[in-house]
Every structure is written in C-alpha cells, then in structure tokens.
Coordinates of C-alpha atoms in Angstrom, one line a residue:
M1 CA 2.2 -23.5 -24.6
N2 CA 5.8 -22.5 -25.6
G3 CA 4.3 -20.9 -28.7
L4 CA 2.2 -18.5 -26.6
Y5 CA 5.2 -16.3 -25.7
N6 CA 6.1 -16.0 -29.4
K7 CA 2.6 -15.2 -30.4
I8 CA 2.5 -12.4 -27.7
I9 CA 5.8 -11.0 -29.0
N10 CA 4.5 -11.0 -32.5
R11 CA 1.2 -9.5 -31.4
E12 CA -0.8 -12.5 -32.5
E13 CA -2.1 -13.0 -29.0
K14 CA -3.0 -10.4 -26.3
I15 CA -2.3 -9.9 -22.6
S16 CA -5.1 -8.9 -20.3
L17 CA -4.7 -7.1 -17.0
V18 CA -7.7 -7.7 -14.6
G19 CA -7.7 -4.8 -12.1
L20 CA -6.2 -1.4 -13.0
G21 CA -5.2 0.0 -9.6
Y22 CA -1.8 1.0 -8.2
V23 CA -0.4 -2.3 -9.2
G24 CA -2.3 -3.4 -12.3
M25 CA -2.2 -0.2 -14.2
P26 CA 1.7 0.2 -14.2
I27 CA 1.9 -3.4 -15.4
A28 CA -0.5 -2.8 -18.2
V29 CA 1.4 0.3 -19.3
A30 CA 4.8 -1.5 -19.2
F31 CA 3.5 -4.5 -21.2
S32 CA 1.8 -2.3 -23.8
K33 CA 5.3 -1.1 -25.0
K34 CA 6.0 -4.7 -26.1
A35 CA 2.6 -6.4 -26.7
D36 CA -1.1 -5.8 -27.3
V37 CA -2.8 -5.3 -23.9
I38 CA -6.4 -5.2 -22.8
G39 CA -6.7 -3.3 -19.5
F40 CA -9.9 -4.3 -17.7
D41 CA -11.5 -2.9 -14.6
L42 CA -15.1 -2.9 -13.3
N43 CA -14.8 0.8 -12.3
E44 CA -16.2 2.6 -15.3
K45 CA -15.2 6.0 -13.9
K46 CA -11.6 4.9 -13.6
I47 CA -11.6 3.5 -17.2
E48 CA -12.9 6.8 -18.5
L49 CA -10.1 8.7 -16.8
Y50 CA -7.5 6.3 -18.3
K51 CA -9.1 6.8 -21.7
Q52 CA -8.8 10.5 -21.3
G53 CA -5.1 10.1 -20.5
K54 CA -5.4 10.8 -16.8
D55 CA -3.7 8.8 -14.1
P56 CA -5.7 9.0 -10.8
T57 CA -3.0 6.9 -9.0
C58 CA -0.1 9.1 -10.0
E59 CA 2.0 6.0 -10.5
V60 CA 3.1 6.5 -14.0
G61 CA 1.6 10.0 -14.7
D62 CA -0.9 11.4 -17.2
E63 CA 1.7 11.7 -20.0
A64 CA 2.5 7.9 -19.9
I65 CA -1.2 7.0 -19.8
A66 CA -2.0 9.2 -22.7
A67 CA 0.9 7.8 -24.8
C68 CA 0.3 4.1 -24.0
S69 CA -1.5 1.7 -26.3
V70 CA -3.4 -0.1 -23.5
D71 CA -7.0 -0.9 -24.7
F72 CA -8.9 0.2 -21.6
T73 CA -12.3 -1.4 -21.0
A74 CA -15.0 -2.1 -18.4
D75 CA -16.5 -4.8 -20.6
P76 CA -15.5 -8.3 -19.3
A77 CA -16.4 -9.9 -22.6
R78 CA -13.2 -8.3 -24.0
L79 CA -11.2 -10.7 -21.9
K80 CA -12.0 -13.4 -24.4
E81 CA -9.6 -11.7 -26.8
A82 CA -6.6 -12.4 -24.6
K83 CA -4.7 -15.6 -23.9
F84 CA -2.3 -14.5 -21.1
H85 CA -4.2 -13.0 -18.2
I86 CA -2.7 -11.2 -15.2
V87 CA -5.0 -10.7 -12.2
A88 CA -3.9 -7.8 -10.0
V89 CA -6.8 -7.0 -7.6
P90 CA -6.5 -6.1 -3.9
T91 CA -6.7 -8.6 -1.1
P92 CA -7.8 -6.7 2.0
V93 CA -8.8 -8.0 5.4
N94 CA -12.2 -7.9 7.2
K95 CA -12.8 -6.0 10.4
D96 CA -11.8 -9.1 12.4
H97 CA -8.5 -9.2 10.5
T98 CA -9.4 -12.4 8.6
P99 CA -8.6 -12.4 4.8
D100 CA -11.2 -10.9 2.5
L101 CA -10.8 -12.9 -0.6
S102 CA -13.9 -11.5 -2.3
P103 CA -12.0 -9.3 -4.8
V104 CA -9.8 -12.2 -6.0
E105 CA -12.8 -14.5 -6.0
G106 CA -14.8 -12.0 -8.0
A107 CA -12.0 -11.5 -10.5
S108 CA -11.7 -15.3 -10.9
K109 CA -15.4 -15.6 -11.6
I110 CA -15.4 -12.8 -14.2
L111 CA -12.3 -14.2 -15.9
G112 CA -13.6 -17.7 -15.8
Q113 CA -16.7 -16.7 -17.6
N114 CA -14.5 -15.3 -20.4
L115 CA -11.7 -17.8 -20.4
T116 CA -10.7 -19.6 -23.6
K117 CA -8.7 -22.8 -24.2
G118 CA -5.0 -22.5 -24.3
S119 CA -4.9 -19.6 -21.8
V120 CA -2.5 -18.9 -19.0
V121 CA -3.8 -17.1 -15.9
V122 CA -1.3 -15.5 -13.5
F123 CA -2.3 -14.1 -10.2
E124 CA -0.4 -11.2 -8.6
S125 CA -2.6 -10.5 -5.6
T126 CA -0.9 -11.1 -2.2
V127 CA -2.5 -14.2 -0.6
Y128 CA -1.6 -17.0 1.8
P129 CA 0.0 -20.1 0.4
G130 CA -2.7 -22.3 -1.3
V131 CA -5.2 -19.6 -2.4
T132 CA -4.3 -19.7 -6.1
E133 CA -4.7 -23.5 -6.5
E134 CA -7.3 -24.1 -3.8
V135 CA -9.6 -21.1 -4.2
C136 CA -9.1 -19.5 -7.6
V137 CA -8.7 -22.6 -9.8
P138 CA -12.0 -24.2 -8.8
I139 CA -13.8 -20.9 -9.6
L140 CA -12.1 -20.6 -12.9
E141 CA -13.0 -24.2 -13.8
K142 CA -16.6 -23.9 -12.6
E143 CA -17.2 -20.6 -14.5
S144 CA -15.4 -21.6 -17.7
G145 CA -16.3 -25.3 -17.9
L146 CA -12.6 -25.9 -18.7
K147 CA -10.1 -28.1 -16.9
C148 CA -7.0 -26.6 -15.3
G149 CA -3.9 -28.4 -16.6
V150 CA -5.6 -29.5 -19.7
D151 CA -7.5 -26.5 -21.2
F152 CA -5.6 -23.7 -19.3
K153 CA -2.6 -23.3 -17.1
I154 CA -2.0 -21.1 -14.0
G155 CA 0.9 -19.3 -12.4
Y156 CA 1.6 -16.9 -9.6
S157 CA 3.9 -13.8 -9.7
P158 CA 3.5 -11.6 -6.6
E159 CA 3.4 -7.9 -7.1
R160 CA 6.4 -6.0 -5.7
I161 CA 5.5 -2.5 -6.8
N162 CA 5.9 0.1 -4.1
P163 CA 3.2 2.8 -4.6
G164 CA 4.7 6.3 -4.8
D165 CA 8.2 5.0 -5.2
K166 CA 9.7 6.3 -8.4
V167 CA 13.0 4.4 -8.0
H168 CA 11.9 0.8 -7.3
R169 CA 9.5 0.1 -10.2
L170 CA 8.2 -3.0 -12.0
E171 CA 11.2 -2.8 -14.4
T172 CA 13.9 -2.5 -11.7
I173 CA 12.7 -5.1 -9.1
V174 CA 13.5 -8.8 -9.6
K175 CA 10.2 -10.6 -10.3
I176 CA 9.3 -13.8 -8.6
V177 CA 7.5 -16.1 -11.1
S178 CA 6.0 -19.6 -10.7
G179 CA 3.9 -22.0 -12.7
M180 CA 1.9 -25.2 -12.2
D181 CA 4.4 -27.1 -14.3
E182 CA 7.8 -26.5 -15.9
E183 CA 6.3 -25.5 -19.3
T184 CA 4.0 -22.9 -17.7
L185 CA 6.8 -21.6 -15.5
E186 CA 9.0 -21.0 -18.6
T187 CA 6.1 -19.2 -20.4
V188 CA 5.4 -17.0 -17.4
A189 CA 9.1 -16.2 -17.0
K190 CA 9.6 -15.3 -20.6
V191 CA 6.5 -13.1 -20.7
Y192 CA 7.6 -11.1 -17.6
E193 CA 11.2 -10.9 -18.9
M194 CA 9.8 -8.8 -21.7
V195 CA 9.4 -5.8 -19.3
V196 CA 11.3 -6.7 -16.1
E197 CA 14.9 -5.5 -16.7
A198 CA 16.1 -6.7 -13.3
G199 CA 15.2 -10.3 -14.4
V200 CA 13.1 -13.0 -12.8
H201 CA 13.4 -15.6 -10.1
R202 CA 11.8 -18.9 -10.9
A203 CA 10.2 -20.2 -7.7
E204 CA 10.0 -24.0 -7.4
S205 CA 6.2 -23.9 -6.9
I206 CA 3.2 -21.6 -6.7
K207 CA 2.9 -22.0 -2.9
V208 CA 6.6 -21.0 -2.5
A209 CA 6.0 -17.9 -4.5
E210 CA 2.8 -17.1 -2.5
A211 CA 4.8 -17.6 0.8
A212 CA 7.7 -15.5 -0.4
K213 CA 5.5 -12.5 -1.0
V214 CA 3.5 -12.8 2.2
I215 CA 6.6 -12.9 4.4
E216 CA 8.3 -9.9 2.7
N217 CA 5.8 -7.5 4.2
S218 CA 5.5 -9.5 7.4
Q219 CA 9.2 -9.0 8.0
R220 CA 9.0 -5.3 7.5
D221 CA 6.0 -5.1 9.8
V222 CA 7.8 -6.8 12.6
N223 CA 10.9 -4.6 12.2
I224 CA 8.8 -1.4 12.2
A225 CA 6.9 -2.7 15.3
F226 CA 10.3 -3.0 17.0
M227 CA 11.1 0.6 16.2
N228 CA 7.7 1.7 17.4
E229 CA 8.2 -0.1 20.6
L230 CA 11.6 1.5 21.0
S231 CA 10.0 4.9 20.4
I232 CA 7.5 4.3 23.2
I233 CA 10.3 3.3 25.6
F234 CA 12.6 6.1 24.7
N235 CA 9.8 8.6 25.0
K236 CA 9.3 7.6 28.6
M237 CA 13.1 8.0 29.1
G238 CA 13.1 11.5 27.5
I239 CA 15.4 10.3 24.8
D240 CA 14.9 11.2 21.1
T241 CA 14.4 8.0 19.1
K242 CA 15.6 9.5 15.8
A243 CA 18.9 10.5 17.4
V244 CA 19.3 7.0 18.9
L245 CA 18.7 5.4 15.5
E246 CA 21.1 7.8 13.8
A247 CA 23.8 6.7 16.2
A248 CA 23.0 3.0 16.1
G249 CA 22.8 3.2 12.3
T250 CA 26.5 3.9 12.0
K251 CA 27.2 0.2 12.5
W252 CA 27.4 -1.7 9.2
N253 CA 24.9 -4.4 10.0
F254 CA 22.2 -2.3 11.9
L255 CA 18.9 -2.6 10.0
K256 CA 17.7 0.9 9.2
F257 CA 14.0 0.8 10.0
F258 CA 12.1 3.7 11.5
P259 CA 9.0 4.1 13.7
G260 CA 5.7 5.3 12.1
L261 CA 2.1 4.5 11.2
V262 CA 1.8 1.2 9.3
G263 CA -1.1 1.2 6.8
G264 CA -1.8 0.6 3.2
H265 CA -2.8 -2.6 1.5
C266 CA 0.4 -4.5 2.1
I267 CA 2.5 -4.2 5.3
G268 CA -0.6 -3.7 7.5
V269 CA -2.6 -6.4 5.8
D270 CA -0.3 -9.2 4.6
P271 CA 0.8 -10.5 8.0
Y272 CA -2.9 -11.3 8.8
Y273 CA -3.0 -13.6 5.7
L274 CA -0.1 -15.6 7.0
T275 CA -1.3 -15.8 10.6
Y276 CA -4.8 -16.8 9.4
K277 CA -3.4 -19.8 7.5
A278 CA -1.1 -20.7 10.4
E279 CA -4.1 -20.7 12.8
Q280 CA -6.0 -23.0 10.5
L281 CA -3.1 -25.4 10.8
G282 CA -3.1 -25.2 14.6
Y283 CA -0.3 -22.7 15.2
H284 CA -1.0 -19.4 16.9
S285 CA 1.5 -16.7 15.8
Q286 CA 3.5 -15.0 18.6
V287 CA 6.0 -12.7 17.0
I288 CA 4.0 -11.6 13.9
L289 CA 0.7 -10.8 15.8
S290 CA 2.6 -9.1 18.6
G291 CA 4.1 -6.8 16.0
R292 CA 0.7 -6.2 14.4
R293 CA -0.8 -5.2 17.8
I294 CA 1.9 -2.6 18.4
N295 CA 1.6 -1.1 14.9
D296 CA -2.2 -1.1 15.0
D297 CA -2.1 1.0 18.2
M298 CA 0.3 3.7 17.1
G299 CA -2.4 6.0 15.8
K300 CA -4.0 6.0 19.2
Y301 CA -0.6 6.5 20.8
V302 CA 0.1 9.6 18.7
A303 CA -3.4 11.1 19.5
E304 CA -2.9 10.4 23.3
N305 CA 0.5 12.3 23.2
T306 CA -1.1 15.1 21.3
V307 CA -3.7 15.5 24.1
K308 CA -1.0 15.3 26.8
N309 CA 0.9 18.1 25.2
L310 CA -2.2 20.2 24.8
I311 CA -2.7 19.8 28.5
K312 CA 0.9 20.9 29.1
A313 CA 0.2 24.0 26.9
N314 CA -2.9 24.8 29.2
V315 CA -5.3 24.3 26.3
G316 CA -8.8 23.1 27.0
V317 CA -8.8 19.7 25.2
A318 CA -12.4 19.7 24.1
E319 CA -12.1 23.2 22.7
A320 CA -8.8 22.6 21.0
R321 CA -8.3 23.3 17.3
V322 CA -6.1 20.6 15.8
G323 CA -4.9 20.5 12.2
I324 CA -3.7 17.3 10.6
L325 CA -1.3 17.6 7.7
G326 CA -1.4 14.5 5.5
F327 CA -3.9 11.7 5.4
T328 CA -2.6 9.1 2.9
F329 CA -1.2 5.8 4.1
K330 CA 2.3 6.8 2.9
E331 CA 4.2 9.8 1.6
N332 CA 3.8 11.2 -1.9
C333 CA 1.0 8.8 -2.8
P334 CA -2.7 9.8 -3.2
D335 CA -4.0 6.5 -1.8
T336 CA -6.0 6.9 1.5
R337 CA -7.3 3.3 1.8
N338 CA -6.3 1.6 5.0
T339 CA -4.5 4.8 6.2
R340 CA -3.7 4.7 9.9
V341 CA -4.0 8.5 10.1
I342 CA -7.7 7.8 10.5
D343 CA -6.8 6.2 13.9
I344 CA -5.4 9.6 15.1
Y345 CA -8.5 11.4 13.8
N346 CA -10.9 9.0 15.5
E347 CA -9.0 8.9 18.8
L348 CA -9.0 12.7 19.0
A349 CA -12.7 12.6 18.4
E350 CA -13.0 10.5 21.5
Y351 CA -11.7 13.6 23.4
G352 CA -14.2 15.9 21.8
I353 CA -11.8 17.2 19.2
T354 CA -12.8 17.4 15.5
P355 CA -9.5 17.8 13.6
I356 CA -9.2 19.8 10.4
V357 CA -7.4 17.8 7.7
A358 CA -5.4 19.0 4.8
D359 CA -3.6 16.8 2.3
P360 CA -2.6 18.3 -1.1
V361 CA -1.6 14.9 -2.4
A362 CA -4.5 12.7 -1.3
D363 CA -7.5 11.6 -3.4
S364 CA -10.1 13.8 -1.7
D365 CA -13.1 11.9 -3.3
E366 CA -11.8 8.6 -2.0
A367 CA -11.3 10.1 1.5
M368 CA -14.9 11.3 1.5
H369 CA -16.2 8.0 0.3
E370 CA -14.1 5.8 2.6
Y371 CA -14.2 8.0 5.8
G372 CA -16.6 10.8 5.3
I373 CA -13.8 13.3 5.8
K374 CA -13.7 16.5 3.8
F375 CA -10.2 18.0 3.3
V376 CA -9.5 21.7 3.6
D377 CA -7.0 23.7 1.6
M378 CA -3.6 24.2 3.4
S379 CA -4.4 27.9 3.6
E380 CA -7.3 27.1 5.9
I381 CA -5.1 25.6 8.5
R382 CA -5.2 28.7 10.8
D383 CA -5.8 29.6 14.4
M384 CA -4.7 26.1 15.6
D385 CA -3.7 24.9 19.0
A386 CA -1.9 21.9 17.7
I387 CA -0.5 20.7 14.3
I388 CA 0.1 17.1 13.5
I389 CA 2.3 16.4 10.5
A390 CA 1.1 12.9 10.0
V391 CA 2.6 12.0 6.6
A392 CA 6.0 12.9 5.3
H393 CA 4.9 14.3 1.9
S394 CA 7.8 16.1 0.1
E395 CA 5.6 19.2 0.0
F396 CA 5.7 19.3 3.8
G397 CA 9.5 19.2 3.9
G398 CA 9.6 22.9 3.0
I399 CA 7.5 23.9 6.0
N400 CA 9.6 26.1 8.3
I401 CA 8.9 27.7 11.7
D402 CA 7.7 30.9 10.0
K403 CA 5.0 29.1 8.0
L404 CA 4.0 27.1 11.1
N405 CA 3.6 30.2 13.1
E406 CA 1.0 31.4 10.6
M407 CA -1.0 28.2 11.3
F408 CA -1.3 28.7 15.1
K409 CA -3.3 31.1 17.2
A410 CA -1.6 34.4 17.4
N411 CA -1.9 34.6 21.2
A412 CA -0.8 31.0 21.8
V413 CA 1.7 30.9 24.7
K414 CA 2.7 27.4 23.7
K415 CA 2.2 25.8 20.3
V416 CA 1.9 22.0 20.1
L417 CA 3.7 20.4 17.1
V418 CA 3.5 16.7 16.6
D419 CA 5.9 15.6 13.9
V420 CA 5.1 11.9 13.5
K421 CA 7.8 11.0 11.0
G422 CA 10.4 13.6 12.1
V423 CA 10.3 15.6 8.8
L424 CA 11.4 18.8 10.6
N425 CA 14.6 19.7 12.4
R426 CA 13.8 19.3 16.1
K427 CA 16.5 21.8 17.2
D428 CA 14.6 24.6 15.4
F429 CA 11.8 24.3 17.9
E430 CA 13.7 23.4 21.2
N431 CA 14.3 27.0 22.2
S432 CA 11.0 28.5 20.9
D433 CA 7.5 28.7 22.1
Y434 CA 6.8 25.2 20.7
I435 CA 6.1 21.9 22.4
Y436 CA 7.7 19.6 19.9
W437 CA 7.0 15.8 19.9
R438 CA 7.7 13.0 17.5
L439 CA 7.9 9.2 17.5

C-alpha cells in the first residue's frame, strides 16, 4: 500500500474522480498537475463540455479546464485503469428531510463493478457517521467480489470547497483525511498532500472525519438561524439588523454571521444528516432542528414582507409586478440547486403574483429543468411595483438608485425595494419615494 503513493507520483498508477461537479471537478484539475487523472461522470453532456475546455460550474474557469490533463470520460469501465479512487457525488435530502443516499450508493455500485485489487477508495461526500463503512463498503464488496481490508482499502476525506469562493480553495484549506488503518491513512494523507498546500489533518477514524464534516455546516446553520431570528425581532422593533450587527461586531469575540436565505447542498442539508442519525439512536435534536425550521421559513418571511410593503404602497397585490434579481443559492455561483429563492417565488405565487426572475450568473438550463422557471434578461426588468434583490451577486453591487428607477413603473408613487442581503446603502433610499426593507 505504501508503494501506491510512489506509483502515483511516478505516473505508474492513476487517480480517478467519480463525480465531476462543483467539488469533484476542481479536485480532478488540481491532481492532474501532479498525476494522471481519470475524470468520470455519468452526465455525458457535462463530459463533452469539459472536453471542449468549458467549465459550466465556473469553479476553475474555461482556461484551466482547457489546459488541464484530466482524461474526462463517461465510460465507467475506464475506472479499472485507476488504483486511487475519490468519490465526490452529492448527498441531498428527500422531501421529508431524510438523507438521500442514492447518489453515493449509485457511485459505489459503479465503482465496485470496476474495482481492482490493491485499490484505495476515498469518499468525500458529506454523510452522517457510519455511512462509508456501513453503507458504501458492503456495496463495493458485493459488486466487486473483493474483500475490504484484504483486496482494497477505504478512507474518508470530507470536501471543504466553498463553491464560488476564489480565496478558500482546495489548495488553501486544511484537508481532513482518514483511513481504515494506519497504512491507509498514511497513503491517503500523502496523496492529498500532493495538492493541498495548507496541509492535512489526520483524523483518528473514518467516523470522526465524517462527524467533523457534518458538524461544520450544522454550526454555521445554527449561527445563521440566530441571526435570522434576530432580524425578525428587530424588524418588529423598527431597528435595522445590519446596523445592530455592525455595532456588536466591534467586540473582538463577537461572531460575525449575518441573516439570509440558507440553501445549497451543504448548510441547508448537512444538519438533517446529523439529526437523522441522532433520531435513529433515540435522541431528538432540539437546537439543530430549531435552527433548520427558522432558516427554512425565511423565504416565506421575505415574501410576506414584500406583500405587506406592496399594501403600504397602495398596490393591488394580485396585479403587482415583482422582479426578483438573483436565483442561485449563493452569490457569484451559477448553481441553482436547493436555492431558497424558490421559496420567495412560490410564496408570492400564493398571493397571485408571478414574479419575473433575472440572474446573469445562474445556470438558466438548470433552473428550467429543476423549477420550470425561465429567466429574463436584466433589461426586461421594467415597469415593476417591487424589486427583490435576492442574491448578493457582485454584478448587483453596482446598481444605484438611477438604475433602479428605470426598473419601476414611471407613475409609481412608492417603489417597494426588498434588499435581502443588504447589498445597497439603506440611506440612499430613506428620503426618496422608496419603501426599503431588508433582513
């Protein structure tokens, strides 16, 4: 097993990446600078884009994709050529918030069917403690006919990539690594040290590494829920939450979290993996699930306040024209999966409003496939009664009051502006014909 690292360095053995999304693709590109890499994904359309040097995720950019040496393929049989496998597929939740392990189970099945003796399999998908050893290993053994611990080894190294973040990248974030035994741990650690400049942290077991990952986002979720609850309270008091947080943030140990919509594949999902496992063991979460309920309701809360402000502006709610700027789950990222902006959209629909959505950053094909929503160009946001800036894209930071005026009805006595993340300067609108509201 110790020789595997040397063989990878000497390009005598290959690394495979199973799953080439926002996490897997940057990993594949990074490793391709030091080793031979097979990049596998079932999505043939995505593979063709990569082969053409196009990056639909915008994580590393077209230039990096075109210049990399990753051998992109949709043929699972090619996995037989690799000895070190990294599985980076999503782990979503079902509608009832229970874990949906089908992607990681499916990846394990495909990999198992193409697994060879002497291989190391490392899972990166966020899961509750126990999934790697209790769910994935039996599938790998069944499909391969090989014995874990004898014919192949396993490890776990949770992904920590932050989609859309150009500062905190694979190379600059300390990587947690784990293995089923000391020998595997060292191999996994050495392989990741090839590309992770910040170094690795050797977890004492696979379950510890799984737990460490799942609590990272659970912690953020709870803290954001606290901010969201504060914003609800301060709104009732007529106090600006952002101003309160700026004042409180002058203390050295005040945690600088902010209110907002919590979506995506991590923060809005991972806590449910932890609470699911806890409930299986007889413990019903109180803090974590309370935070989840608050955050899951924020889209509805934003929509309700939009409607209240339309009424203040004497606009007939059912006839109101509302434009939503931004639809992705976070700023400067094209990913719309599990975006909570859809909650604003759907709640407004309950009032008879059909919002018009524009997002110059988002994957429009994905939005149509996932939600049936067709985006319009920014130039088509005109004659509106209300504008909701739902995502803090950098492109929206340049919007000033003159540009906003062009988006509203010319005869509007009061213009309703909902600035969810507070990207604009509130004072610019206080003495104007705007009704300005933010979390």
